[in-house]
Coordinates of C-alpha atoms in Angstrom, one line a residue:
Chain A
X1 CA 11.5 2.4 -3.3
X2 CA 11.2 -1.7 -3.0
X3 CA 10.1 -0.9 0.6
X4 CA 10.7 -3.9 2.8
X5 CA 11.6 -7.3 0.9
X6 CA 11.9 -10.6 2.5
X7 CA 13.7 -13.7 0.9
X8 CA 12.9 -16.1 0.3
X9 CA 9.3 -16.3 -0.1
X10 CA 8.9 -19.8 -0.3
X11 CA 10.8 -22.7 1.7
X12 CA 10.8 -26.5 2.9
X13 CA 13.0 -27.7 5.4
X14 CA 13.2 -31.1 6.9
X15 CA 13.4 -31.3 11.2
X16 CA 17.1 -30.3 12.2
X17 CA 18.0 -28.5 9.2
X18 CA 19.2 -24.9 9.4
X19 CA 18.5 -21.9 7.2
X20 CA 18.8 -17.9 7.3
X21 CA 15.8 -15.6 6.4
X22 CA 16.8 -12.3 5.1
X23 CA 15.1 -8.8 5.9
X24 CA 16.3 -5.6 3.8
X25 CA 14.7 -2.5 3.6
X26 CA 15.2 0.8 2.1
X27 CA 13.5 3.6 4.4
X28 CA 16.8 4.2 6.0
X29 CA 14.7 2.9 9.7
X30 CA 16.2 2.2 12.8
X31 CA 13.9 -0.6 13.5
X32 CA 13.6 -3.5 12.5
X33 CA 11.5 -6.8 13.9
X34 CA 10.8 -10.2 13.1
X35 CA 7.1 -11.9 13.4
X36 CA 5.3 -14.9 13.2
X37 CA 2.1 -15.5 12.0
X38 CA -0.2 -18.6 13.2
X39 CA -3.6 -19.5 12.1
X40 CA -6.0 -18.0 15.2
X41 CA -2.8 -16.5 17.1
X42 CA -2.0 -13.2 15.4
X43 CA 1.1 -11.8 14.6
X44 CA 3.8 -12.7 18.0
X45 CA 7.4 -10.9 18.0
X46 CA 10.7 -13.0 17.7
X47 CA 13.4 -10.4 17.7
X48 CA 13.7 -6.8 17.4
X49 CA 16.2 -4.1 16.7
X50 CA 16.5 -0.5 17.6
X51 CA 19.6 -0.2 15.4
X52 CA 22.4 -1.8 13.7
X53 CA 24.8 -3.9 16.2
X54 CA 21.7 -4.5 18.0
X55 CA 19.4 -7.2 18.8
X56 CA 16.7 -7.9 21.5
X57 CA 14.3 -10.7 22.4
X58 CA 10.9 -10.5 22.0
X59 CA 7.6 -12.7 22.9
X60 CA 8.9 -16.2 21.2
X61 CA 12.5 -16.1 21.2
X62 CA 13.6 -19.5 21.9
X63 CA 14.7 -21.7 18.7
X64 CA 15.7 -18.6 16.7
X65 CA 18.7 -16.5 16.0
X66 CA 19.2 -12.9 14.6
X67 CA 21.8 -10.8 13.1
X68 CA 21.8 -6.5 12.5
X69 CA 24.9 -6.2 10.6
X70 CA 24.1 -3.4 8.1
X71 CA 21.0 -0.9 9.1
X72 CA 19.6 -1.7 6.0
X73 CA 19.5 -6.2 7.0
X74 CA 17.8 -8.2 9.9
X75 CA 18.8 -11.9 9.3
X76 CA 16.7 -14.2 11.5
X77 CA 18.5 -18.0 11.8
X78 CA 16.7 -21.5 12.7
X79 CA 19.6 -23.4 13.6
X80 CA 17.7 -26.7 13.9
X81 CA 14.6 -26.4 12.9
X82 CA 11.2 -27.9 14.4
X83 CA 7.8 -28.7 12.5
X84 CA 6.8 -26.2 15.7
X85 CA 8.3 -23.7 13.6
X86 CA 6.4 -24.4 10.5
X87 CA 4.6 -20.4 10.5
X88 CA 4.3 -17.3 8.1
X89 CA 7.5 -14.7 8.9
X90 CA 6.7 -11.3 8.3
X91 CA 9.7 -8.8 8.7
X92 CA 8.9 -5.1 9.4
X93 CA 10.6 -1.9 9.8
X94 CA 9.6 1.4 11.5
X95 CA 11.1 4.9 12.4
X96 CA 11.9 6.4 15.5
X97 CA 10.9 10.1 14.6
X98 CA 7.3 11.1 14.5
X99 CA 4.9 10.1 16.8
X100 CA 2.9 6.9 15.4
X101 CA 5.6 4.2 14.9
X102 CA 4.4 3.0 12.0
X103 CA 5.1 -0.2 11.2
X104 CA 6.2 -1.6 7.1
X105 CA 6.3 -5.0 6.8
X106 CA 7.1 -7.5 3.9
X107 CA 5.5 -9.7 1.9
X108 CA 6.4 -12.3 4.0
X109 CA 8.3 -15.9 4.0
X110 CA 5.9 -19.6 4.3
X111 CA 8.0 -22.0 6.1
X112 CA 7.2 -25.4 6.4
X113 CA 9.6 -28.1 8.3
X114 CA 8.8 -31.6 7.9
Chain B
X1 CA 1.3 -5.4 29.8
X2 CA -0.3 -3.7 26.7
X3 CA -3.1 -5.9 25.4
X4 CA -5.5 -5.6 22.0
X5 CA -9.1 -7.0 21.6
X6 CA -11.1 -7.0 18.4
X7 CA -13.8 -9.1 16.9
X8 CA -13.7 -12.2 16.8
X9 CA -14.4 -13.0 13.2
X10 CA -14.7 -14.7 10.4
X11 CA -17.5 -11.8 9.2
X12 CA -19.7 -11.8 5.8
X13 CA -21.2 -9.4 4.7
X14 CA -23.2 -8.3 0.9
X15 CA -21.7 -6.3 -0.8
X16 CA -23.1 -2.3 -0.1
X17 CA -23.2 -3.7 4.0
X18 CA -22.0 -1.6 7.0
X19 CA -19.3 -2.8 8.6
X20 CA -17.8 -2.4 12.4
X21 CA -15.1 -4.3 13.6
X22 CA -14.9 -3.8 17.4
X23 CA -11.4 -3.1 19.2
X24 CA -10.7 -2.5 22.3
X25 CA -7.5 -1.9 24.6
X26 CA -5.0 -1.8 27.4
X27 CA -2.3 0.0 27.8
X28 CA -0.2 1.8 30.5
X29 CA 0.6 5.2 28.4
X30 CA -0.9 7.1 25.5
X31 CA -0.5 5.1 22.6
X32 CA -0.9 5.2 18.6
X33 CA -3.4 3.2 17.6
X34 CA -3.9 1.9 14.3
X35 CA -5.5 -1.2 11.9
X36 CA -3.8 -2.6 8.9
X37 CA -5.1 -4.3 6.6
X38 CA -3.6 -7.9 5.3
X39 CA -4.6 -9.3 1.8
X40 CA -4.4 -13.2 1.2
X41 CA -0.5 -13.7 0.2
X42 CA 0.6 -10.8 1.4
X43 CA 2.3 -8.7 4.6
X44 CA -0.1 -6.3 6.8
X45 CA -0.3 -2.9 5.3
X46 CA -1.2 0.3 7.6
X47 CA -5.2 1.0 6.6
X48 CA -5.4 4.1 9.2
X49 CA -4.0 5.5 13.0
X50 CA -4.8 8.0 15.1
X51 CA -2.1 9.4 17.7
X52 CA -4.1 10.6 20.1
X53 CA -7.8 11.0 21.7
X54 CA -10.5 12.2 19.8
X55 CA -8.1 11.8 16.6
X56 CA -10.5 10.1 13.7
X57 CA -8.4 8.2 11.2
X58 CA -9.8 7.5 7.9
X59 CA -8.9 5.8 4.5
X60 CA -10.1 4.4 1.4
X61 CA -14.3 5.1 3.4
X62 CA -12.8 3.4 6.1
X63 CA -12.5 5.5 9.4
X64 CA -11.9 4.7 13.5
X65 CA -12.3 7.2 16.3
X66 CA -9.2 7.2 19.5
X67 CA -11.8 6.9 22.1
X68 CA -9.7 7.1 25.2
X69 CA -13.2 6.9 27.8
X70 CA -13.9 3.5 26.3
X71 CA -10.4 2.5 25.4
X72 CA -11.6 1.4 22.0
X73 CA -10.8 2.3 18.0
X74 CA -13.9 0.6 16.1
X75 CA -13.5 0.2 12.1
X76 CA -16.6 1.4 10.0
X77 CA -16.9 1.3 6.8
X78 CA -20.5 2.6 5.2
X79 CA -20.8 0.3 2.1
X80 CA -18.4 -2.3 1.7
X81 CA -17.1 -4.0 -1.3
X82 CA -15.8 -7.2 -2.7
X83 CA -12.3 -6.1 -2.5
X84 CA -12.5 -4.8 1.2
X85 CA -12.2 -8.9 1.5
X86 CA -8.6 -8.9 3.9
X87 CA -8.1 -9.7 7.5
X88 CA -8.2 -6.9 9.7
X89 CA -6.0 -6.1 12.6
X90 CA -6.0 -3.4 15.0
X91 CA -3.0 -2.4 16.8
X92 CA -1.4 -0.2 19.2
X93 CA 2.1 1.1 20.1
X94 CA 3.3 3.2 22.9
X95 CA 6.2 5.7 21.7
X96 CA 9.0 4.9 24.6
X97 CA 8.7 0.9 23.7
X98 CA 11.5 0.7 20.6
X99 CA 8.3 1.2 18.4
X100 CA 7.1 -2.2 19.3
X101 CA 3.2 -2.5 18.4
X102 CA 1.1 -4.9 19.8
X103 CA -1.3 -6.9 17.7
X104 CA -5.1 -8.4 18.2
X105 CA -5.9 -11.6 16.7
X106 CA -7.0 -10.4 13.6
X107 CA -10.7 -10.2 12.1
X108 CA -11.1 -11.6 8.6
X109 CA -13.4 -9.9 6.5
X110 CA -15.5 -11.8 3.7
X111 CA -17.9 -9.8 1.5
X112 CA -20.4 -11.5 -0.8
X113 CA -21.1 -9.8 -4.4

């Protein structure tokens, strides 16, 4: 099992430029979420999904898009970026069954927007 | 709203050191509570949880208690190591929330050979 991958891992993008990060994972989990990491600020939700077809803001929405197309793919889209948005993503997945929502997340994608 | 507080960091220690990382918590049901662990370059990865109180959660020598009088799940680890160098974050999540965790502001962990 690859787990959760993100691509890509690297990218440069200059202000007003657009770009799609891709999510997949191979747990066969319902949900899916998008993050963004900040030096001294933690890890903040973007968007989330409880299943495919669905999509649902979370605590920094504004300035990005998301797609749940396939279970398996969380697309999150900067339509014009901002050097605002210059941050680490960090896609994760989890399951609703059990008790401990457990959270698997990827290695990760370093944006910078000039 | 749900809320997380650990440490503030950065923290060195020498290598063979006892570490505790404080967190504590807020949170208007019964919630999992967990820390992951995230090495440079890479994602978070779950260290340990506990899903309820009293539960003690414990990997790799590193273990946290669900203490649901103080609201807090401390990390201890009796002798640390060089690799135990990562950031640190505890977390909860309640189970009616679409598995959404909430986060503290992560500790980072240095230790010293």
């Amino acid at each position: 099992n690859a787990g959760v991958t993100q691509t890509p891992k690297f990218r440069v993008l200059k202000t007003g430029q657009s770009m799609t990060l891709l999510c997949a994972q191979d747990m066969n989990h319902e949900y899916m979420y998008w993050y963004r990491q900040d030096p001294g600020m933690g890890l903040r939700l973007i968007h989330y999904s409880v299943g495919e077809g669905t999509t649902a803001k979370g605590e920094v929405p504004d300035g990005y898009n998301v797609s749940r197309l396939k279970k398996q793919n969380f697309l999150l889209g900067l339509e014009s970026a901002a050097p605002s948005q210059t941050s680490v993503y960090f896609c994760a997945s989890s399951s609703p069954t059990g008790v401990s929502n457990t959270q698997y997340f990827g290695p990760g994608t370093r944006l910078t927007v000039l | 709203g749900d809320s997380v507080t650990q440490m503030e960091g950065p923290v060195t220690l020498s290598e063979e050191a006892f570490l505790t990382i404080n967190c504590t918590y807020t949170a208007t049901g019964y919630p999992s509570l967990f820390w992951y662990v995230q090495y440079p370059g890479e994602g978070l990865q779950l260290l340990l949880k506990a899903t309820k109180a009293d539960d003690k959660g414990s990997n790799k020598g590193f273990e946290a208690t669900y203490r649901k009088e103080t609201t807090s799940f401390h990390l201890e680890k009796g002798s640390v190591q060089v690799s135990d160098s990562a950031v640190y974050f505890c977390a909860l999540s309640e189970n009616t929330n679409a598995g959404k965790s909430t986060f503290g502001d992560g500790t980072t962990l240095t230790v010293k050979p």
